[in-house]
Amino acid sequence: MHFSTLSKYYEKLEATSKRLELIDILSKLFKQAKSDEIGKICYLIQGRVAPFFEPIEMGMAENIVAVAIARAFNKEKEHVIKLYRKLGNMGIAAEELSRNHESRIRNQELTISQVFNELLKIAKFSGEGTVEKKVSALSGLLKKLDPISAKHVVNIPLGTLRLGIGDATVLDSLSLSKHGDKTLRPVLEDAYNKTSDLGFVAETFFKKGINGIKNIKLTLGKPIRPALAERLPSADEAIKRLGNEFAAEPKFDGFRVQIHLSRAHLRGVPQAQHHLGGGGEEVVQLFSRNLENTTHAFPDIVSGAKKEIKAKSAILEGEAIAYNPQTQEFLPFQETTKRRRKYKIEEMAKKLPLVLFAFDLLYLNGKDITQKPYRQRRKLLESIVSRNGGVIKIAQEKILKSTKEITEFFNEAISEGLEGLMLKKLDSPYIAGGRGFHWIKFKRTQAGQLTDSVDCVLLGVYSGKGKRTEFGVGGLLVGVYDEKKDEFVSISRIGTGLTDEEFRKVNEISKQLRVVHKPARVNSDITPSYWVEPKVVLEIQADEITRSPIHTAGRDREGLGYALRFPRLVKFREADKRAEDATTVEEIKKLYKQQFNHYKK
Ligand code: ATP
């Protein structure tokens, strides 16, 4: 397929404000493409040249892209910047310049693969003269493209392609395109949960059909979408779900890490990671809760894993938390989170060492063990983690039987500065990518508050008035995720409770994510001063969830949705949650019901 054909689809996708239309357009696009283009298309429509977990970022700043555009169309950089300011989008500036440029080489049309490979090449340039190499390759590419293609290609290295296409939308479209309806989405989702690689799943589906999809296996180097826990209002209710005997572990308040360790073979490991294994025999890769490759950020966990995990290959999960080895104290989340940084990594690793409390094992010596019961996985985990290791420790576990025992262990965990407990069903498999009652979380709560905070997605922003003019933002419109419909629905307006610094940060974020019309997957009756691409997750604490005719979250036939009462910002969660990882409407409904039980106590 020619890239110019894909660009026409980009135009259609950009114009729609309805999710069903997105699916319809995408399924037509997939139908028209060749099977070995499907994977590339899946990455390109999300503005990428690799799956999310691969640390391949185009990462070009505006003024560098402006130089490339200027060079492509024989203009001064200042001219490009001026045009960009006037039009508000660098891609549109490139489109206009391309339209007016006579010497465009357009005798031969580029295919999707050619443009993809060129973009990948740009992303991979490194070392001396990187900027010049990137500029020259991008300007060369722009010269060969038609104006509409130039517009969209420019937005890829800038990270400003705002088509708002989520993974679930792509999966629905793939099923519709090849199967005529959306019924294959669960099977595709299952394969996606195992690999987190949308392009790979899509291409396998188009080349090998549904049997190929069912054969997709866990792969070292591709993160598994994490199993998630449910909430319940009381220990009694938990016991009903978990059976007579269940496991309990402390709930550590740090960040989740998935370790991929391989000593035997290197297949499936990106070339860029080989250096981590010292000669390529031993490779450790780390992935975050939201599937990003965070290997470079935690050298202490990487070397700890190499020394302290005894296996040819393994995928294990744990919670990393800052820990004071002298006093054997866990440090609060505010300390742990200082380790999430791009610079001065080694220095910070010394100052604030992490320990990783391993709590599950998913893959061992070449075998997927996710289907084995939790009890067995835990035994295998204990057999490969060294007892006296300094970095990788096994999360403490108790087998409990009663409410009384839960309460005792819970109080013990709290007194040690931990967040609460995780209760786990002993015979349950590891359920990738799913929230279920196989894991139940019990957290500390504060009186007068909901039993848990709500992770909301920033949907829009109200311009600031009075003192707030200075921050550019006076209030926020936030929503939660409707998993069934793959939409973001409004749940609250937040106008107070943010510090000046937080208002400024929201302003920065919203400037980057601002879009011209309501995104297709946002469903809201309220219109803010401007919309943003749903991307950033904010943790919100509220006093209560109420029914409300204003918001679209969980709206029923009578027109009543849910709203947050007295919402306030706890923290930004852009580092470890994607928009689709926000609290779901189903969870809001449960929290709403649970608050009544809570009051009764
Ligand atoms: P979620 O990850 O469920 O969307 P969240 O990120 O808001 O929710 P919490 O609700 O506080 O976090 O708790 C779930 C998280 O707790 C897990 O994702 C994991 O990172 C962490 N965790 C801490 N200790 C454990 C443990 N022993 N077993 C499993 N997870 C644990």
XYZ file of C-alpha atoms and ligand atoms in Angstrom:
632
model
C 0.000 0.000 0.000
C 1.231 3.475 -0.768
C 1.836 5.684 2.230
C -0.373 8.310 0.595
C -3.310 5.883 0.891
C -2.599 5.471 4.594
C -2.498 9.262 4.898
C -6.019 9.497 3.521
C -7.108 7.135 6.279
C -5.267 9.291 8.810
C -7.367 12.225 7.596
C -10.598 10.299 8.086
C -9.555 9.016 11.502
C -8.609 12.502 12.585
C -11.948 13.962 11.533
C -14.228 11.582 13.373
C -15.514 12.115 16.871
C -17.195 8.738 17.218
C -15.514 5.538 18.293
C -17.680 3.296 16.089
C -16.560 5.274 13.088
C -12.937 4.794 14.121
C -13.513 1.032 14.089
C -15.231 1.169 10.734
C -12.465 3.230 9.106
C -9.709 1.091 10.619
C -11.271 -2.178 9.527
C -11.453 -0.885 5.951
C -7.814 0.152 6.196
C -6.772 -3.322 7.401
C -8.784 -4.930 4.595
C -7.006 -2.884 1.984
C -3.493 -3.514 3.351
C -1.195 -6.464 2.646
C -0.714 -8.830 5.563
C 2.910 -7.879 6.074
C 1.914 -4.213 6.349
C -0.661 -4.763 9.110
C 1.831 -4.743 11.970
C 3.509 -1.569 10.781
C 0.138 0.136 10.368
C -0.755 -0.759 13.967
C 2.363 1.000 15.230
C 2.060 3.965 12.837
C -1.541 4.803 13.774
C -0.400 5.078 17.376
C 2.383 7.395 16.273
C 5.122 4.814 16.804
C 7.550 2.618 14.911
C 7.687 -0.162 17.509
C 5.489 -1.538 20.276
C 5.152 0.654 23.376
C 7.494 -1.479 25.434
C 10.449 -1.108 23.093
C 12.543 1.853 24.086
C 12.555 3.161 20.529
C 11.497 6.767 20.662
C 11.596 9.154 17.731
C 12.000 11.974 20.236
C 12.727 15.037 18.066
C 12.147 18.466 19.528
C 10.079 21.082 17.680
C 12.991 23.240 16.598
C 14.885 20.247 15.174
C 11.872 19.114 13.194
C 11.513 22.726 12.018
C 15.087 22.574 10.646
C 14.250 19.367 8.758
C 11.093 20.934 7.274
C 12.996 24.093 6.327
C 15.663 22.058 4.590
C 13.128 19.929 2.732
C 11.284 22.925 1.295
C 14.126 25.438 0.928
C 12.953 27.823 3.607
C 14.503 29.423 6.651
C 13.902 27.722 9.968
C 12.391 30.994 11.302
C 9.855 30.928 8.504
C 8.775 27.409 9.475
C 8.493 28.354 13.149
C 6.412 31.429 12.289
C 4.073 29.372 10.146
C 3.830 26.754 12.878
C 2.855 29.439 15.420
C 0.237 30.780 13.046
C -1.264 27.383 12.195
C -0.809 25.792 15.609
C 0.523 22.483 14.320
C 3.901 21.612 12.836
C 2.362 18.994 10.534
C -0.015 21.525 9.002
C 2.915 23.902 8.511
C 4.806 21.151 6.654
C 1.713 20.387 4.586
C 1.387 23.995 3.496
C 5.053 24.343 2.606
C 4.990 21.059 0.729
C 1.955 22.226 -1.287
C 3.744 25.384 -2.382
C 7.026 23.707 -3.111
C 7.736 23.029 -6.740
C 10.732 20.774 -6.787
C 9.119 18.006 -4.778
C 10.311 14.638 -6.046
C 6.998 12.932 -6.470
C 7.550 10.717 -9.420
C 7.792 7.598 -7.306
C 5.361 6.982 -4.482
C 6.682 5.543 -1.252
C 5.084 2.479 0.293
C 4.115 2.146 3.936
C 7.117 -0.133 4.521
C 9.533 2.356 2.972
C 8.291 5.216 5.157
C 8.184 2.979 8.231
C 11.766 1.795 7.698
C 12.969 5.336 7.162
C 11.293 6.476 10.405
C 12.751 3.500 12.246
C 16.186 4.416 10.928
C 15.711 7.970 12.220
C 14.693 6.656 15.643
C 17.745 4.416 15.871
C 20.461 6.943 14.987
C 22.730 7.356 17.961
C 26.163 8.625 18.917
C 27.996 11.545 17.438
C 26.163 13.697 14.909
C 22.784 12.128 15.757
C 20.860 15.377 15.360
C 22.306 16.091 11.917
C 21.646 12.526 10.779
C 18.032 12.743 11.967
C 17.473 16.133 10.349
C 18.924 15.057 7.066
C 16.971 11.770 6.927
C 13.693 13.458 7.880
C 14.097 16.269 5.361
C 14.971 13.721 2.664
C 11.820 11.789 3.504
C 9.581 14.882 3.524
C 10.740 15.851 0.055
C 9.485 12.575 -1.317
C 6.040 12.772 0.272
C 2.798 14.356 -0.860
C 1.591 17.269 1.344
C -0.945 15.257 3.383
C 1.608 12.535 4.081
C 4.162 15.180 5.099
C 1.642 16.535 7.584
C 1.168 13.203 9.344
C 4.775 12.039 9.154
C 5.934 15.226 10.894
C 3.638 14.537 13.829
C 5.221 11.123 14.460
C 8.722 12.211 15.628
C 7.114 15.063 17.555
C 4.756 12.689 19.356
C 1.825 14.899 18.384
C -0.157 12.492 16.243
C -3.468 12.649 18.040
C -5.715 10.046 16.501
C -6.786 8.770 19.920
C -6.856 5.125 18.887
C -6.699 2.769 21.851
C -5.619 -0.861 21.846
C -9.163 -2.178 22.297
C -10.312 -0.159 19.269
C -7.559 -1.737 17.165
C -8.506 -5.233 18.375
C -12.192 -4.649 17.538
C -11.220 -3.362 14.097
C -8.969 -6.340 13.388
C -11.768 -8.748 14.245
C -14.301 -6.813 12.164
C -11.959 -6.564 9.236
C -11.055 -10.238 8.951
C -14.032 -11.937 10.541
C -16.931 -9.620 9.691
C -17.847 -8.917 13.331
C -16.184 -8.081 16.632
C -16.560 -11.510 18.236
C -12.896 -12.432 17.989
C -11.791 -9.551 20.174
C -11.495 -11.700 23.365
C -9.198 -14.219 21.630
C -7.083 -11.421 20.177
C -7.029 -9.738 23.566
C -5.758 -12.905 25.160
C -2.785 -12.960 22.779
C -2.255 -9.251 23.382
C -2.258 -9.817 27.160
C 0.578 -12.315 26.728
C 2.800 -10.109 24.573
C 1.629 -6.460 24.789
C 2.554 -6.240 21.126
C -0.392 -5.054 19.052
C 1.497 -5.084 15.740
C 2.722 -8.612 16.293
C -0.756 -9.874 17.255
C -2.330 -8.131 14.253
C 0.160 -9.476 11.759
C -0.071 -13.019 13.167
C -3.861 -12.805 12.836
C -3.700 -11.732 9.227
C -1.011 -14.222 8.265
C -1.910 -17.275 10.330
C -5.543 -16.775 11.290
C -7.117 -17.566 14.611
C -5.029 -20.726 15.125
C -1.898 -18.642 14.832
C -3.300 -16.308 17.479
C -4.104 -19.169 19.847
C -0.509 -20.348 19.507
C 1.039 -17.085 20.632
C 3.209 -17.745 23.668
C 4.851 -15.709 26.399
C 8.129 -14.335 25.068
C 11.154 -13.073 26.937
C 11.522 -9.400 26.134
C 7.797 -8.810 25.602
C 6.029 -7.726 28.809
C 2.968 -9.603 30.015
C 0.030 -7.380 30.883
C -0.209 -7.474 34.676
C -2.795 -9.351 36.723
C -4.824 -6.901 38.805
C -6.627 -7.059 42.124
C -10.242 -6.403 43.114
C -11.423 -4.511 46.170
C -13.930 -5.806 48.697
C -15.436 -3.992 51.661
C -14.699 -6.572 54.354
C -12.579 -9.552 55.273
C -15.743 -11.681 55.510
C -16.587 -10.964 51.910
C -13.032 -11.783 50.891
C -13.178 -15.166 52.586
C -16.388 -15.981 50.699
C -14.483 -15.499 47.453
C -11.183 -17.053 48.440
C -12.270 -20.277 50.116
C -11.262 -21.842 53.430
C -7.591 -21.268 52.989
C -5.789 -18.512 51.127
C -2.497 -16.710 50.908
C -1.853 -13.236 52.305
C 1.101 -11.009 51.497
C 1.946 -7.493 52.630
C 0.965 -4.851 50.091
C 4.061 -2.834 49.366
C 3.582 0.737 48.246
C 6.244 1.097 45.601
C 6.091 0.350 41.909
C 5.537 -2.847 40.085
C 8.403 -4.384 38.160
C 8.314 -7.323 35.777
C 11.740 -8.893 35.409
C 12.664 -10.821 32.272
C 15.861 -12.792 32.741
C 17.507 -14.865 30.117
C 20.801 -16.675 30.260
C 20.298 -19.261 27.596
C 19.300 -17.598 24.361
C 18.798 -14.164 22.957
C 15.978 -14.542 20.519
C 13.287 -11.910 20.927
C 15.636 -9.514 22.633
C 16.162 -6.223 20.854
C 19.729 -5.653 19.694
C 19.906 -2.499 21.773
C 19.628 -4.528 24.967
C 22.502 -6.918 24.327
C 25.041 -4.797 26.123
C 23.100 -5.259 29.325
C 23.966 -8.904 29.401
C 27.735 -8.430 29.364
C 28.715 -10.148 26.146
C 25.176 -11.186 25.422
C 24.867 -14.331 27.576
C 22.852 -12.815 30.343
C 20.072 -10.377 29.646
C 17.809 -8.700 32.154
C 14.995 -6.441 31.092
C 12.575 -4.627 33.367
C 9.056 -3.469 32.570
C 6.754 -1.144 34.476
C 3.063 -1.489 35.397
C 2.220 0.284 32.146
C 4.518 -1.898 30.052
C 7.374 0.486 29.492
C 10.899 -0.798 29.354
C 12.558 0.646 32.460
C 15.760 -1.418 32.397
C 18.040 1.616 32.165
C 16.439 3.297 35.192
C 17.158 0.586 37.768
C 20.730 -0.723 37.422
C 20.599 -2.012 41.009
C 17.644 -4.295 40.255
C 19.299 -5.475 37.029
C 22.494 -6.516 38.797
C 20.574 -7.913 41.769
C 18.508 -10.066 39.416
C 21.640 -11.412 37.743
C 23.242 -12.349 41.030
C 20.270 -13.526 42.987
C 17.956 -15.340 40.579
C 18.974 -18.859 39.777
C 17.346 -19.867 36.517
C 18.190 -20.217 32.854
C 15.288 -17.995 32.056
C 12.496 -16.498 34.117
C 9.793 -13.859 34.175
C 8.888 -12.738 37.653
C 6.977 -9.905 39.206
C 7.497 -7.905 42.302
C 7.114 -4.517 43.906
C 10.193 -2.314 44.137
C 10.376 -0.138 47.199
C 13.023 2.098 48.705
C 14.417 0.445 51.785
C 16.875 1.403 54.443
C 19.102 -1.667 54.918
C 20.598 -0.338 58.179
C 17.342 0.220 59.997
C 15.423 -2.328 57.900
C 12.727 0.240 57.308
C 10.494 0.604 54.292
C 10.449 4.114 52.974
C 7.242 5.903 51.971
C 6.118 6.066 48.365
C 7.248 9.698 48.056
C 10.827 8.474 48.560
C 10.564 5.428 46.310
C 9.188 7.483 43.469
C 12.330 9.627 43.402
C 13.979 6.658 41.701
C 11.850 7.167 38.596
C 14.151 9.498 36.756
C 16.005 9.923 33.500
C 19.216 11.494 34.788
C 21.701 10.872 37.601
C 20.484 7.309 37.746
C 23.578 5.746 39.303
C 23.907 8.479 41.898
C 20.308 8.056 43.002
C 20.641 4.250 43.016
C 23.358 4.623 45.659
C 21.444 7.169 47.694
C 18.115 5.385 47.644
C 18.655 1.670 47.089
C 15.644 -0.380 46.102
C 14.654 -3.842 47.112
C 12.293 -5.866 45.057
C 9.751 -8.024 46.838
C 9.012 -10.772 44.345
C 5.456 -12.050 44.515
C 4.856 -14.138 41.395
C 6.602 -16.254 38.787
C 5.132 -16.502 35.290
C 7.772 -18.210 33.213
C 10.590 -20.556 34.124
C 13.339 -22.161 32.047
C 11.552 -21.766 28.742
C 8.069 -22.673 30.036
C 4.956 -20.582 30.530
C 3.758 -21.434 34.050
C 0.903 -18.921 34.266
C -1.662 -21.728 34.166
C -0.203 -23.492 37.199
C -1.976 -22.712 40.486
C -0.632 -19.834 42.544
C 0.562 -22.264 45.251
C 2.903 -24.006 42.796
C 4.142 -20.823 41.169
C 5.042 -19.483 44.572
C 7.011 -22.685 45.419
C 8.929 -22.385 42.147
C 9.566 -18.706 42.861
C 11.020 -19.611 46.249
C 13.247 -22.210 44.609
C 14.969 -19.717 42.291
C 15.400 -16.634 44.469
C 18.409 -16.768 46.723
C 17.518 -16.590 50.425
C 20.215 -14.188 51.464
C 20.032 -11.826 48.526
C 20.275 -8.126 49.141
C 18.085 -6.802 46.338
C 15.608 -9.491 45.358
C 13.599 -10.748 48.285
C 10.538 -12.914 48.405
C 7.413 -11.182 49.663
C 6.448 -12.580 53.016
C 3.496 -14.940 52.767
C 1.120 -16.417 55.295
C -1.522 -19.017 54.668
C -4.616 -17.793 56.486
C -8.031 -19.180 57.266
C -10.062 -16.607 59.183
C -11.145 -12.983 59.446
C -9.285 -12.718 62.737
C -6.042 -13.802 61.073
C -6.572 -11.289 58.268
C -7.042 -8.482 60.787
C -3.927 -9.467 62.716
C -1.707 -9.655 59.659
C -3.207 -6.444 58.303
C -2.371 -4.575 61.511
C 1.126 -6.019 61.485
C 1.691 -4.834 57.907
C 0.364 -1.347 58.690
C 2.569 -1.042 61.762
C 5.584 -1.756 59.561
C 4.662 1.179 57.367
C 3.156 -0.927 54.570
C -0.030 -0.211 52.698
C -2.147 -3.195 53.662
C -2.567 -6.744 52.395
C -2.939 -8.662 49.182
C -5.032 -11.792 49.551
C -4.549 -14.459 46.906
C -6.507 -17.529 45.922
C -4.290 -20.585 46.229
C -5.483 -22.513 43.191
C -5.784 -19.605 40.771
C -3.769 -19.244 37.556
C -2.061 -15.942 36.732
C -4.686 -13.970 34.822
C -2.758 -11.639 32.530
C -4.332 -8.250 31.877
C -7.324 -8.836 34.101
C -8.800 -7.638 37.340
C -10.342 -10.508 39.243
C -11.170 -11.902 42.653
C -8.129 -14.186 42.545
C -6.303 -11.228 44.095
C -8.030 -8.967 46.619
C -6.437 -5.794 47.918
C -6.998 -4.385 51.385
C -5.661 -0.935 52.001
C -5.475 1.437 54.885
C -8.343 3.909 54.741
C -8.977 7.209 56.343
C -12.257 8.075 58.022
C -14.699 10.048 55.912
C -13.108 8.978 52.679
C -13.851 6.414 50.067
C -12.217 3.038 50.643
C -9.852 3.763 47.783
C -8.735 6.609 45.627
C -9.886 6.808 42.016
C -7.482 6.970 39.081
C -9.007 9.484 36.669
C -8.027 10.530 33.160
C -7.607 14.192 32.337
C -10.167 14.957 29.604
C -10.214 18.716 29.406
C -9.240 21.960 31.002
C -11.040 25.159 32.021
C -9.134 28.365 31.412
C -7.993 30.159 34.516
C -9.628 33.300 35.862
C -8.267 35.757 38.425
C -5.150 34.432 40.129
C -5.404 31.273 38.083
C -4.871 33.133 34.798
C -1.226 32.960 35.707
C -1.286 29.145 35.596
C -3.351 29.001 32.410
C -5.664 26.486 34.072
C -8.585 27.140 36.403
C -10.064 23.684 36.618
C -10.056 20.208 35.171
C -12.570 17.846 33.701
C -11.687 14.254 34.514
C -13.195 10.917 33.636
C -12.865 7.198 34.136
C -12.603 4.351 31.642
C -15.637 2.471 30.354
C -14.000 -0.833 29.500
C -17.006 -2.309 27.694
C -17.357 0.619 25.328
C -13.656 1.532 25.271
C -14.591 5.136 26.062
C -13.612 7.750 28.590
C -16.629 9.075 30.485
C -16.751 12.166 32.664
C -16.964 11.817 36.448
C -15.840 15.091 37.986
C -14.807 18.691 37.636
C -11.952 19.666 39.864
C -11.424 23.313 40.667
C -9.795 23.293 44.068
C -7.276 21.344 46.040
C -4.375 21.730 43.622
C -1.241 23.554 44.641
C 0.078 26.338 42.411
C 2.759 23.982 41.213
C 0.192 21.322 40.347
C -1.891 23.845 38.385
C 1.238 24.771 36.459
C 1.995 21.152 35.751
C -1.547 20.542 34.471
C -1.106 23.576 32.247
C 2.148 22.174 30.829
C 0.588 18.766 30.211
C -2.557 20.171 28.656
C -0.628 22.442 26.318
C 1.101 19.378 24.934
C -2.044 17.288 24.681
C -4.513 19.903 23.472
C -6.718 18.784 20.572
C -9.085 20.703 18.326
C -12.247 18.728 18.854
C -13.613 16.268 21.377
C -11.631 13.025 20.931
C -13.613 10.163 19.403
C -13.381 7.989 22.490
C -14.469 10.676 24.956
C -18.119 10.678 25.960
C -19.111 13.769 27.914
C -22.033 16.184 28.031
C -19.870 18.801 29.639
C -17.623 20.845 27.401
C -14.471 22.290 28.959
C -12.614 25.340 27.585
C -10.569 22.882 25.581
C -10.164 19.152 25.203
C -6.992 17.176 25.630
C -6.029 13.769 24.345
C -6.978 11.310 27.120
C -3.562 10.206 28.223
C -2.615 11.392 31.676
C -3.847 9.618 34.786
C -4.433 11.548 38.015
C -5.036 9.853 41.334
C -8.018 11.528 42.978
C -9.252 11.110 46.518
C -12.892 11.969 47.119
C -15.182 11.855 50.106
C -17.935 10.022 48.351
C -19.308 8.794 45.064
C -22.789 10.160 44.317
C -25.317 9.675 41.532
C -25.430 12.595 39.140
C -27.357 13.596 36.017
C -24.412 15.675 34.803
C -21.750 13.063 34.274
C -21.666 10.229 31.760
C -19.747 7.715 33.927
C -22.034 4.691 34.347
C -25.088 6.587 33.120
C -28.231 4.431 33.326
C -31.592 4.545 31.513
C -32.883 7.201 33.920
C -29.984 9.385 32.898
C -28.081 9.101 36.177
C -24.335 8.697 36.134
C -21.738 8.819 38.908
C -19.779 11.759 40.267
C -17.020 12.322 42.810
C -17.839 14.487 45.818
C -15.081 16.800 47.112
C -12.415 15.526 44.758
C -8.772 16.399 45.342
C -5.590 15.484 43.583
C -3.339 12.958 45.332
C -0.706 12.546 42.647
C 0.055 12.441 38.953
C 0.336 8.884 37.717
C 1.702 9.545 34.248
C 4.731 7.382 34.959
C 2.983 4.116 35.627
C -0.522 4.161 34.191
C -1.831 4.532 30.689
C -5.262 6.075 30.190
C -6.838 2.640 29.801
C -5.407 1.654 33.207
C -7.527 4.273 34.955
C -10.335 3.187 37.280
C -13.160 1.629 35.273
C -16.888 2.328 35.414
C -17.418 -1.177 36.828
C -15.022 -0.388 39.672
C -16.819 2.911 40.350
C -20.118 1.037 40.632
C -18.555 -1.339 43.157
C -16.964 1.474 45.138
C -20.340 3.233 45.177
C -22.006 0.152 46.688
C -19.137 -0.499 49.087
C -19.347 2.903 50.682
C -22.711 1.974 52.195
C -21.218 -1.138 53.820
C -18.388 1.032 55.017
C -20.753 3.478 56.716
C -22.640 0.640 58.415
C -19.529 -0.545 60.278
P -3.933 -1.519 40.069
O -2.502 -1.862 39.833
O -4.744 -2.626 40.693
O -4.603 -0.827 38.914
P -3.096 0.708 41.610
O -1.947 0.819 40.691
O -3.938 1.900 41.878
O -4.042 -0.457 41.200
P -3.239 -0.417 44.149
O -4.701 -0.499 44.014
O -2.743 0.342 45.313
O -2.502 0.136 42.913
O -2.680 -1.915 44.262
C -2.307 -2.802 43.262
C -0.792 -2.820 43.117
O -0.159 -3.193 44.343
C -0.235 -3.862 42.160
O -0.342 -3.453 40.817
C 1.210 -3.983 42.625
O 1.989 -3.004 41.970
C 1.162 -3.605 44.083
N 1.527 -4.685 45.049
C 2.141 -4.448 46.218
N 2.344 -5.560 46.911
C 1.850 -6.586 46.174
C 1.753 -7.996 46.359
N 2.210 -8.604 47.445
N 1.165 -8.719 45.373
C 0.688 -8.122 44.263
N 0.750 -6.779 44.035
C 1.324 -6.013 44.970
